[in-house]
Amino acid sequence: DVKVTQSSRYLVKRTGEKVFLECVQDMDHENMFWYRQDPGLGLRLIYFSYDVKMKEKGDIPEGYSVSREKKERFSLILESASTNQTSMYLCASSFRQSTDTQYFGPGTRLTVL
Amino acid sequence: QKEVEQDPGPLSVPEGAIVSLNCTYSNSAFQYFMWYRQYSRKGPELLMYTYSSGNKEDGRFTAQVDKSSKYISLFIRDSQPSDSATYLCAMENSGYALNFGKGTSLLVTP
């Protein structure tokens, strides 16, 4: 059974804190993605990675960075959290092509106070 | 203009109704069309996958693609309360990512 896990389901942080969100997949997938999901705005792609140490900006990369040191792990970093980064963060992975099924983790609800 | 447009709803129907969910898109080059279902407090999961035009049926679900109109639909027959979820359409992007619609929230009432 395919599995994408995220380090936390719920997270509360203070403005200015550095925040790490971790994602692990066990399917040997090449591609990994970070999205945020907000009411009325849908899923928005923050960053994705198509290989170890490779990354591409998505639609809304400002305020975020990512790290992929191992194939199975993709981290999203908020260098200095702000209240407008309060959101649901979803990680996904896919085999190789853009047309391959994306498998999503359960999400992390981040609240920045 | 966003490449994929989807009415966010909410859509509320009685149990047993036929549900029609729709997306429009602007890029005529799209060939692969997907529907994801997302239950509350869960990540989306793939429901249906269609290549090019035509219909695809899977149980109570039918995915339909009309490339001439740049319009895709998901039909749910004999809808059940367990179908209550957000449905997101998606299409391939150049590169590795997908273009997602904003999602339509569906509520099926007993």
PDB file of C-alpha atoms in Angstrom:
ATOM      1  CA  ASP A   1       0.000   0.000   0.000  1.00  0.00           C
ATOM      2  CA  VAL A   2       1.412   3.363  -1.031  1.00  0.00           C
ATOM      3  CA  LYS A   3       2.170   5.763   1.716  1.00  0.00           C
ATOM      4  CA  VAL A   4       3.041   9.424   2.084  1.00  0.00           C
ATOM      5  CA  THR A   5       3.483  10.577   5.652  1.00  0.00           C
ATOM      6  CA  GLN A   6       3.841  14.057   7.053  1.00  0.00           C
ATOM      7  CA  SER A   7       5.595  14.806  10.316  1.00  0.00           C
ATOM      8  CA  SER A   8       2.714  16.582  12.056  1.00  0.00           C
ATOM      9  CA  ARG A   9      -1.059  16.793  11.623  1.00  0.00           C
ATOM     10  CA  TYR A  10      -1.320  20.051  13.559  1.00  0.00           C
ATOM     11  CA  LEU A  11       1.328  22.655  14.292  1.00  0.00           C
ATOM     12  CA  VAL A  12       1.166  26.011  16.077  1.00  0.00           C
ATOM     13  CA  LYS A  13       4.073  28.426  15.714  1.00  0.00           C
ATOM     14  CA  ARG A  14       4.819  32.056  16.523  1.00  0.00           C
ATOM     15  CA  THR A  15       5.522  34.792  13.996  1.00  0.00           C
ATOM     16  CA  GLY A  16       9.209  34.856  13.088  1.00  0.00           C
ATOM     17  CA  GLU A  17       9.898  31.240  14.017  1.00  0.00           C
ATOM     18  CA  LYS A  18      11.633  28.897  11.608  1.00  0.00           C
ATOM     19  CA  VAL A  19       9.326  26.020  10.731  1.00  0.00           C
ATOM     20  CA  PHE A  20      10.187  22.639   9.249  1.00  0.00           C
ATOM     21  CA  LEU A  21       7.566  20.416   7.652  1.00  0.00           C
ATOM     22  CA  GLU A  22       8.746  16.949   6.717  1.00  0.00           C
ATOM     23  CA  CYS A  23       7.343  14.507   4.198  1.00  0.00           C
ATOM     24  CA  VAL A  24       8.357  10.905   3.607  1.00  0.00           C
ATOM     25  CA  GLN A  25       7.237   8.551   0.836  1.00  0.00           C
ATOM     26  CA  ASP A  26       7.896   4.838   0.637  1.00  0.00           C
ATOM     27  CA  MET A  27       7.160   4.297  -3.053  1.00  0.00           C
ATOM     28  CA  ASP A  28      10.580   5.128  -4.549  1.00  0.00           C
ATOM     29  CA  HIS A  29       8.970   8.022  -6.426  1.00  0.00           C
ATOM     30  CA  GLU A  30      11.109  10.494  -8.348  1.00  0.00           C
ATOM     31  CA  ASN A  31       8.825  13.500  -7.879  1.00  0.00           C
ATOM     32  CA  MET A  32       7.728  15.166  -4.678  1.00  0.00           C
ATOM     33  CA  PHE A  33       5.552  18.240  -4.215  1.00  0.00           C
ATOM     34  CA  TRP A  34       4.539  20.729  -1.563  1.00  0.00           C
ATOM     35  CA  TYR A  35       1.150  22.457  -1.835  1.00  0.00           C
ATOM     36  CA  ARG A  36      -0.816  24.726   0.381  1.00  0.00           C
ATOM     37  CA  GLN A  37      -4.591  24.604   0.395  1.00  0.00           C
ATOM     38  CA  ASP A  38      -6.756  27.539   1.424  1.00  0.00           C
ATOM     39  CA  PRO A  39     -10.532  28.027   1.225  1.00  0.00           C
ATOM     40  CA  GLY A  40     -11.491  29.653  -2.048  1.00  0.00           C
ATOM     41  CA  LEU A  41      -7.976  29.368  -3.456  1.00  0.00           C
ATOM     42  CA  GLY A  42      -7.673  25.618  -3.878  1.00  0.00           C
ATOM     43  CA  LEU A  43      -4.364  23.774  -4.082  1.00  0.00           C
ATOM     44  CA  ARG A  44      -1.399  25.963  -4.884  1.00  0.00           C
ATOM     45  CA  LEU A  45       1.991  24.519  -5.682  1.00  0.00           C
ATOM     46  CA  ILE A  46       4.838  25.907  -3.588  1.00  0.00           C
ATOM     47  CA  TYR A  47       7.817  23.826  -4.737  1.00  0.00           C
ATOM     48  CA  PHE A  48       8.488  20.486  -6.287  1.00  0.00           C
ATOM     49  CA  SER A  49      11.478  18.223  -6.710  1.00  0.00           C
ATOM     50  CA  TYR A  50      12.101  15.771  -9.539  1.00  0.00           C
ATOM     51  CA  ASP A  51      15.257  14.233  -8.114  1.00  0.00           C
ATOM     52  CA  VAL A  52      17.514  14.312  -5.084  1.00  0.00           C
ATOM     53  CA  LYS A  53      18.927  17.827  -4.536  1.00  0.00           C
ATOM     54  CA  MET A  54      16.826  19.155  -7.458  1.00  0.00           C
ATOM     55  CA  LYS A  55      14.020  21.619  -6.937  1.00  0.00           C
ATOM     56  CA  GLU A  56      11.741  23.834  -8.964  1.00  0.00           C
ATOM     57  CA  LYS A  57       9.649  26.777  -7.875  1.00  0.00           C
ATOM     58  CA  GLY A  58       5.919  26.408  -8.114  1.00  0.00           C
ATOM     59  CA  ASP A  59       3.309  29.134  -8.216  1.00  0.00           C
ATOM     60  CA  ILE A  60       3.904  30.630  -4.751  1.00  0.00           C
ATOM     61  CA  PRO A  61       7.490  29.993  -3.571  1.00  0.00           C
ATOM     62  CA  GLU A  62       7.968  33.307  -1.744  1.00  0.00           C
ATOM     63  CA  GLY A  63       8.682  32.839   1.933  1.00  0.00           C
ATOM     64  CA  TYR A  64       9.451  29.135   1.546  1.00  0.00           C
ATOM     65  CA  SER A  65      12.435  26.948   0.790  1.00  0.00           C
ATOM     66  CA  VAL A  66      12.794  23.192   0.362  1.00  0.00           C
ATOM     67  CA  SER A  67      15.363  20.484   0.837  1.00  0.00           C
ATOM     68  CA  ARG A  68      15.654  17.032  -0.683  1.00  0.00           C
ATOM     69  CA  GLU A  69      18.757  15.255   0.502  1.00  0.00           C
ATOM     70  CA  LYS A  70      17.316  11.753   0.194  1.00  0.00           C
ATOM     71  CA  LYS A  71      14.935  10.392  -2.403  1.00  0.00           C
ATOM     72  CA  GLU A  72      12.218   9.512   0.087  1.00  0.00           C
ATOM     73  CA  ARG A  73      12.238  12.757   2.071  1.00  0.00           C
ATOM     74  CA  PHE A  74      11.177  16.272   1.078  1.00  0.00           C
ATOM     75  CA  SER A  75      11.209  19.111   3.575  1.00  0.00           C
ATOM     76  CA  LEU A  76       9.441  22.449   3.427  1.00  0.00           C
ATOM     77  CA  ILE A  77      11.025  25.282   5.403  1.00  0.00           C
ATOM     78  CA  LEU A  78       9.415  28.522   6.442  1.00  0.00           C
ATOM     79  CA  GLU A  79      12.434  30.695   7.210  1.00  0.00           C
ATOM     80  CA  SER A  80      10.479  33.238   9.245  1.00  0.00           C
ATOM     81  CA  ALA A  81       6.859  32.264   9.702  1.00  0.00           C
ATOM     82  CA  SER A  82       4.196  34.892   9.173  1.00  0.00           C
ATOM     83  CA  THR A  83       0.471  34.861   9.897  1.00  0.00           C
ATOM     84  CA  ASN A  84      -0.375  34.727   6.195  1.00  0.00           C
ATOM     85  CA  GLN A  85       1.332  31.335   6.075  1.00  0.00           C
ATOM     86  CA  THR A  86      -1.392  29.860   8.264  1.00  0.00           C
ATOM     87  CA  SER A  87      -2.747  27.122   6.021  1.00  0.00           C
ATOM     88  CA  MET A  88      -3.115  23.421   5.292  1.00  0.00           C
ATOM     89  CA  TYR A  89       0.108  22.070   3.801  1.00  0.00           C
ATOM     90  CA  LEU A  90      -0.057  18.962   1.658  1.00  0.00           C
ATOM     91  CA  CYS A  91       2.832  16.872   0.426  1.00  0.00           C
ATOM     92  CA  ALA A  92       2.529  14.589  -2.597  1.00  0.00           C
ATOM     93  CA  SER A  93       4.696  12.266  -4.618  1.00  0.00           C
ATOM     94  CA  SER A  94       4.505  10.744  -8.084  1.00  0.00           C
ATOM     95  CA  PHE A  95       6.534   8.229 -10.016  1.00  0.00           C
ATOM     96  CA  ARG A  96       8.117  10.233 -12.830  1.00  0.00           C
ATOM     97  CA  GLN A  97       5.861  11.901 -15.412  1.00  0.00           C
ATOM     98  CA  SER A  98       3.518  14.816 -14.792  1.00  0.00           C
ATOM     99  CA  THR A  99       0.714  12.469 -15.825  1.00  0.00           C
ATOM    100  CA  ASP A 100       1.538   9.900 -13.157  1.00  0.00           C
ATOM    101  CA  THR A 101      -0.823   9.720 -10.218  1.00  0.00           C
ATOM    102  CA  GLN A 102       0.043  11.982  -7.349  1.00  0.00           C
ATOM    103  CA  TYR A 103      -0.262  10.411  -3.911  1.00  0.00           C
ATOM    104  CA  PHE A 104      -0.950  12.823  -1.116  1.00  0.00           C
ATOM    105  CA  GLY A 105      -0.137  12.804   2.551  1.00  0.00           C
ATOM    106  CA  PRO A 106      -2.799  13.622   5.170  1.00  0.00           C
ATOM    107  CA  GLY A 107      -1.739  17.263   5.453  1.00  0.00           C
ATOM    108  CA  THR A 108      -0.367  19.511   8.193  1.00  0.00           C
ATOM    109  CA  ARG A 109      -2.598  22.233   9.547  1.00  0.00           C
ATOM    110  CA  LEU A 110      -0.177  25.055  10.423  1.00  0.00           C
ATOM    111  CA  THR A 111      -1.296  27.996  12.507  1.00  0.00           C
ATOM    112  CA  VAL A 112       1.043  30.966  12.873  1.00  0.00           C
ATOM    113  CA  LEU A 113       0.155  33.273  15.746  1.00  0.00           C
TER     114      LEU A 113
ATOM    115  CA  GLN B   1      -7.041  33.625 -16.644  1.00  0.00           C
ATOM    116  CA  LYS B   2      -6.339  30.479 -14.678  1.00  0.00           C
ATOM    117  CA  GLU B   3      -5.802  27.444 -16.875  1.00  0.00           C
ATOM    118  CA  VAL B   4      -8.387  25.333 -15.033  1.00  0.00           C
ATOM    119  CA  GLU B   5     -11.692  26.719 -13.741  1.00  0.00           C
ATOM    120  CA  GLN B   6     -14.004  24.884 -11.362  1.00  0.00           C
ATOM    121  CA  ASP B   7     -17.070  26.091  -9.514  1.00  0.00           C
ATOM    122  CA  PRO B   8     -16.358  25.742  -5.772  1.00  0.00           C
ATOM    123  CA  GLY B   9     -19.981  25.100  -4.822  1.00  0.00           C
ATOM    124  CA  PRO B  10     -21.058  24.007  -2.277  1.00  0.00           C
ATOM    125  CA  LEU B  11     -23.369  21.598  -4.041  1.00  0.00           C
ATOM    126  CA  SER B  12     -26.005  19.905  -1.907  1.00  0.00           C
ATOM    127  CA  VAL B  13     -28.082  17.004  -3.270  1.00  0.00           C
ATOM    128  CA  PRO B  14     -30.377  14.373  -1.772  1.00  0.00           C
ATOM    129  CA  GLU B  15     -29.238  10.780  -1.567  1.00  0.00           C
ATOM    130  CA  GLY B  16     -29.840   8.923  -4.823  1.00  0.00           C
ATOM    131  CA  ALA B  17     -29.518  11.991  -7.042  1.00  0.00           C
ATOM    132  CA  ILE B  18     -27.286  12.165 -10.102  1.00  0.00           C
ATOM    133  CA  VAL B  19     -24.454  14.612  -9.523  1.00  0.00           C
ATOM    134  CA  SER B  20     -22.651  16.511 -12.253  1.00  0.00           C
ATOM    135  CA  LEU B  21     -19.326  18.176 -11.492  1.00  0.00           C
ATOM    136  CA  ASN B  22     -17.560  20.225 -14.144  1.00  0.00           C
ATOM    137  CA  CYS B  23     -14.330  21.959 -15.086  1.00  0.00           C
ATOM    138  CA  THR B  24     -13.315  24.121 -17.990  1.00  0.00           C
ATOM    139  CA  TYR B  25      -9.789  24.649 -19.197  1.00  0.00           C
ATOM    140  CA  SER B  26      -8.010  26.964 -21.569  1.00  0.00           C
ATOM    141  CA  ASN B  27      -5.036  24.965 -22.885  1.00  0.00           C
ATOM    142  CA  SER B  28      -6.069  22.882 -25.883  1.00  0.00           C
ATOM    143  CA  ALA B  29      -2.849  20.860 -25.561  1.00  0.00           C
ATOM    144  CA  PHE B  30      -4.042  19.076 -22.418  1.00  0.00           C
ATOM    145  CA  GLN B  31      -4.443  15.340 -23.013  1.00  0.00           C
ATOM    146  CA  TYR B  32      -4.691  13.821 -19.545  1.00  0.00           C
ATOM    147  CA  PHE B  33      -7.596  14.580 -17.249  1.00  0.00           C
ATOM    148  CA  MET B  34      -8.035  13.451 -13.684  1.00  0.00           C
ATOM    149  CA  TRP B  35     -10.510  13.717 -10.870  1.00  0.00           C
ATOM    150  CA  TYR B  36      -9.319  13.617  -7.280  1.00  0.00           C
ATOM    151  CA  ARG B  37     -11.585  13.216  -4.253  1.00  0.00           C
ATOM    152  CA  GLN B  38     -10.729  14.775  -0.918  1.00  0.00           C
ATOM    153  CA  TYR B  39     -12.533  13.861   2.268  1.00  0.00           C
ATOM    154  CA  SER B  40     -12.509  16.296   5.153  1.00  0.00           C
ATOM    155  CA  ARG B  41      -9.150  16.410   6.966  1.00  0.00           C
ATOM    156  CA  LYS B  42      -7.530  14.067   4.444  1.00  0.00           C
ATOM    157  CA  GLY B  43      -5.306  14.482   1.397  1.00  0.00           C
ATOM    158  CA  PRO B  44      -6.775  14.161  -2.109  1.00  0.00           C
ATOM    159  CA  GLU B  45      -6.771  10.745  -3.755  1.00  0.00           C
ATOM    160  CA  LEU B  46      -7.129   9.839  -7.397  1.00  0.00           C
ATOM    161  CA  LEU B  47     -10.665   8.851  -8.376  1.00  0.00           C
ATOM    162  CA  MET B  48     -10.706   8.781 -12.187  1.00  0.00           C
ATOM    163  CA  TYR B  49      -8.127   9.164 -14.949  1.00  0.00           C
ATOM    164  CA  THR B  50      -8.959   9.806 -18.609  1.00  0.00           C
ATOM    165  CA  TYR B  51      -6.786  10.219 -21.647  1.00  0.00           C
ATOM    166  CA  SER B  52      -8.007  12.457 -24.495  1.00  0.00           C
ATOM    167  CA  SER B  53     -11.717  12.653 -25.323  1.00  0.00           C
ATOM    168  CA  GLY B  54     -14.603  10.375 -24.540  1.00  0.00           C
ATOM    169  CA  ASN B  55     -16.141   8.704 -21.538  1.00  0.00           C
ATOM    170  CA  LYS B  56     -14.781   6.424 -18.870  1.00  0.00           C
ATOM    171  CA  GLU B  57     -16.964   4.561 -16.437  1.00  0.00           C
ATOM    172  CA  ASP B  58     -16.083   3.038 -13.069  1.00  0.00           C
ATOM    173  CA  GLY B  59     -19.016   1.798 -11.043  1.00  0.00           C
ATOM    174  CA  ARG B  60     -21.243   4.752 -10.191  1.00  0.00           C
ATOM    175  CA  PHE B  61     -18.717   7.248 -11.559  1.00  0.00           C
ATOM    176  CA  THR B  62     -18.386   8.439 -15.165  1.00  0.00           C
ATOM    177  CA  ALA B  63     -15.721  10.838 -16.363  1.00  0.00           C
ATOM    178  CA  GLN B  64     -16.408  12.681 -19.603  1.00  0.00           C
ATOM    179  CA  VAL B  65     -14.056  14.803 -21.675  1.00  0.00           C
ATOM    180  CA  ASP B  66     -15.134  17.157 -24.459  1.00  0.00           C
ATOM    181  CA  LYS B  67     -11.945  18.551 -25.924  1.00  0.00           C
ATOM    182  CA  SER B  68     -13.746  20.618 -28.540  1.00  0.00           C
ATOM    183  CA  SER B  69     -15.439  22.596 -25.764  1.00  0.00           C
ATOM    184  CA  LYS B  70     -12.493  22.292 -23.339  1.00  0.00           C
ATOM    185  CA  TYR B  71     -14.896  20.919 -20.772  1.00  0.00           C
ATOM    186  CA  ILE B  72     -14.686  17.901 -18.496  1.00  0.00           C
ATOM    187  CA  SER B  73     -17.343  16.392 -16.252  1.00  0.00           C
ATOM    188  CA  LEU B  74     -17.652  13.844 -13.489  1.00  0.00           C
ATOM    189  CA  PHE B  75     -21.043  12.204 -13.039  1.00  0.00           C
ATOM    190  CA  ILE B  76     -21.990  10.322  -9.901  1.00  0.00           C
ATOM    191  CA  ARG B  77     -25.050   8.088 -10.161  1.00  0.00           C
ATOM    192  CA  ASP B  78     -27.121   7.032  -7.156  1.00  0.00           C
ATOM    193  CA  SER B  79     -25.160   9.398  -4.936  1.00  0.00           C
ATOM    194  CA  GLN B  80     -24.523   8.317  -1.352  1.00  0.00           C
ATOM    195  CA  PRO B  81     -23.751  10.286   1.824  1.00  0.00           C
ATOM    196  CA  SER B  82     -20.281   8.705   1.664  1.00  0.00           C
ATOM    197  CA  ASP B  83     -19.714  10.623  -1.588  1.00  0.00           C
ATOM    198  CA  SER B  84     -19.721  13.881   0.403  1.00  0.00           C
ATOM    199  CA  ALA B  85     -16.282  15.321  -0.249  1.00  0.00           C
ATOM    200  CA  THR B  86     -14.458  17.916  -2.288  1.00  0.00           C
ATOM    201  CA  TYR B  87     -13.812  16.913  -5.890  1.00  0.00           C
ATOM    202  CA  LEU B  88     -10.842  18.409  -7.701  1.00  0.00           C
ATOM    203  CA  CYS B  89     -10.221  18.186 -11.407  1.00  0.00           C
ATOM    204  CA  ALA B  90      -6.607  18.110 -12.594  1.00  0.00           C
ATOM    205  CA  MET B  91      -4.745  18.220 -15.891  1.00  0.00           C
ATOM    206  CA  GLU B  92      -1.139  17.748 -16.795  1.00  0.00           C
ATOM    207  CA  ASN B  93       1.184  20.713 -16.855  1.00  0.00           C
ATOM    208  CA  SER B  94       4.391  21.004 -18.807  1.00  0.00           C
ATOM    209  CA  GLY B  95       7.098  19.405 -16.717  1.00  0.00           C
ATOM    210  CA  TYR B  96       6.244  17.425 -13.637  1.00  0.00           C
ATOM    211  CA  ALA B  97       3.340  19.144 -11.924  1.00  0.00           C
ATOM    212  CA  LEU B  98      -0.439  19.097 -12.386  1.00  0.00           C
ATOM    213  CA  ASN B  99      -2.920  21.928 -12.900  1.00  0.00           C
ATOM    214  CA  PHE B 100      -5.630  21.567 -10.256  1.00  0.00           C
ATOM    215  CA  GLY B 101      -9.029  23.190 -10.198  1.00  0.00           C
ATOM    216  CA  LYS B 102     -10.073  24.810  -6.926  1.00  0.00           C
ATOM    217  CA  GLY B 103     -12.373  21.921  -6.082  1.00  0.00           C
ATOM    218  CA  THR B 104     -16.154  21.574  -5.726  1.00  0.00           C
ATOM    219  CA  SER B 105     -17.561  20.777  -2.311  1.00  0.00           C
ATOM    220  CA  LEU B 106     -20.329  18.169  -2.503  1.00  0.00           C
ATOM    221  CA  LEU B 107     -22.776  17.283   0.265  1.00  0.00           C
ATOM    222  CA  VAL B 108     -25.133  14.333  -0.188  1.00  0.00           C
ATOM    223  CA  THR B 109     -27.896  14.410   2.392  1.00  0.00           C
ATOM    224  CA  PRO B 110     -29.695  11.246   3.575  1.00  0.00           C
TER     225      PRO B 110
END
